[in-house]
Amino acid sequence: MSRNKTVAVVGATGAVGAEMIKVLERRQFPVGKLLPLASARSAGKTVTFRGETVTVQELTENSFEGVDIALFSAGAGISRKFAPFAVKAGAIVVDNSSEFRMNPDVPLIVPEINGGDVKCHKGILANPNCTTAITLMALYPLHKAFGVKRVIASSYQAVSGTGAQAIAELRQQVEDITAGRPVQPSVYPHQIAFNVLPHVDVFLDTGYTKEEMKMQNEARRIMHLPAFKASVTCVRVPVYRAHSISVNAEFERPVSVEEARKVLTGVPGLQLVDDPAQNRYPLPLYVAEKDDCQVGRIRLDCALENALAFWVAGDQLLKGAALNAVQIAELL
Ligand code: A2P
């Protein structure tokens, strides 16, 4: 790829967008021109890229003239409305929202797993749900070794997954509670500080939330495994950054902890941190701002046949969002 790509970041002032700009810089993506886009509220604000100040512009239908790659992270509604204009202008879209993830014309990519699917794109590529991407970083190598059948999982999701306003809300609530002031939830339906909310995304008729079904639906596409099943409970926790997932996975073939550890050693993008005797296991605090996800607490599941229980953690702004999106752009 030549050094002169014009790269638009839609949602440049948001939690993921800001990270995308940092990742582009850190990985020396061949950006000739950076075009940070956000709502009219943010037009005129600035971001810093490679030591230079770049002005944020309002996103409009005409924003994509001359853009080669457009990284979208401003929510599904914005992607639905504006991604077609980007494609029409000749840009390739890498979309972090859920809008196109189940569209058969749109490859859904975790580069370490199904990077080859990139070549099937028709202008738009989708970045998976953050919890799904982080879980699959550990589950997929195990699947290759033992053949996964189904998964039961619970997530412990950081507030940054909701966006910049949710980070501010947790900070404000911690300050208010510490100062003895009453708490006023606004982003979440309940107080998030010193609490956990078994509620991420909207509820479906089945009683699951949309977020909970993403693991099954998106993993089927990413692993090319249409019969894969996942029953997930997604929980929002008062952690600023990095998601953790408790996974119980049942396999076709017999498993052992020793073999699982071997399979999970040396996987690109994944670190094995599994030494309970030394209190060593993945922690959201320690994977925050790290590119690699971590897996640990690997044990034989005592309630299922041919099954493993394990714990994965990863920075959802990076592997779960910005890093994965830039990795997809790199494959292009
Ligand atoms: P803005 O800061 O101008 O509202 P987060 O996920 O952290 O909440 O960030 C959401 C991102 O999406 C922000 O950059 C936000 O810009 C952007 N955004 C929200 N609504 C629009 C819109 N109508 N047009 C363009 N960008 C939008």
mmCIF file of C-alpha atoms in Angstrom, residues 1-8 24-25 28-36 49-50 52 54 66-69:
data_model
loop_
_atom_site.group_PDB
_atom_site.id
_atom_site.type_symbol
_atom_site.label_atom_id
_atom_site.label_comp_id
_atom_site.label_asym_id
_atom_site.label_seq_id
_atom_site.Cartn_x
_atom_site.Cartn_y
_atom_site.Cartn_z
ATOM 1 C CA MET A 1 0.000 0.000 0.000
ATOM 2 C CA SER A 2 1.422 3.414 -0.908
ATOM 3 C CA ARG A 3 1.901 6.091 1.748
ATOM 4 C CA ASN A 4 -0.790 8.340 0.406
ATOM 5 C CA LYS A 5 -4.082 6.814 1.553
ATOM 6 C CA THR A 6 -6.711 9.264 2.635
ATOM 7 C CA VAL A 7 -8.334 7.776 5.730
ATOM 8 C CA ALA A 8 -11.584 9.092 7.205
ATOM 9 C CA LEU A 24 -3.289 4.268 12.833
ATOM 10 C CA GLU A 25 -0.359 6.294 14.123
ATOM 11 C CA GLN A 28 2.367 3.357 11.013
ATOM 12 C CA PHE A 29 -0.595 2.825 8.739
ATOM 13 C CA PRO A 30 0.221 4.533 5.414
ATOM 14 C CA VAL A 31 -1.983 7.573 5.968
ATOM 15 C CA GLY A 32 -1.377 10.433 3.536
ATOM 16 C CA LYS A 33 -4.281 12.471 4.890
ATOM 17 C CA LEU A 34 -6.417 11.917 7.981
ATOM 18 C CA LEU A 35 -10.005 13.155 7.867
ATOM 19 C CA PRO A 36 -11.634 13.133 11.331
ATOM 20 C CA PHE A 49 -2.142 12.846 14.557
ATOM 21 C CA ARG A 50 1.625 12.285 14.215
ATOM 22 C CA GLU A 52 0.051 17.562 13.970
ATOM 23 C CA VAL A 54 -6.101 18.109 12.496
ATOM 24 C CA GLY A 66 -11.130 11.347 -2.394
ATOM 25 C CA VAL A 67 -11.289 9.058 0.682
ATOM 26 C CA ASP A 68 -9.647 5.630 0.222
ATOM 27 C CA ILE A 69 -10.602 4.025 3.534
#
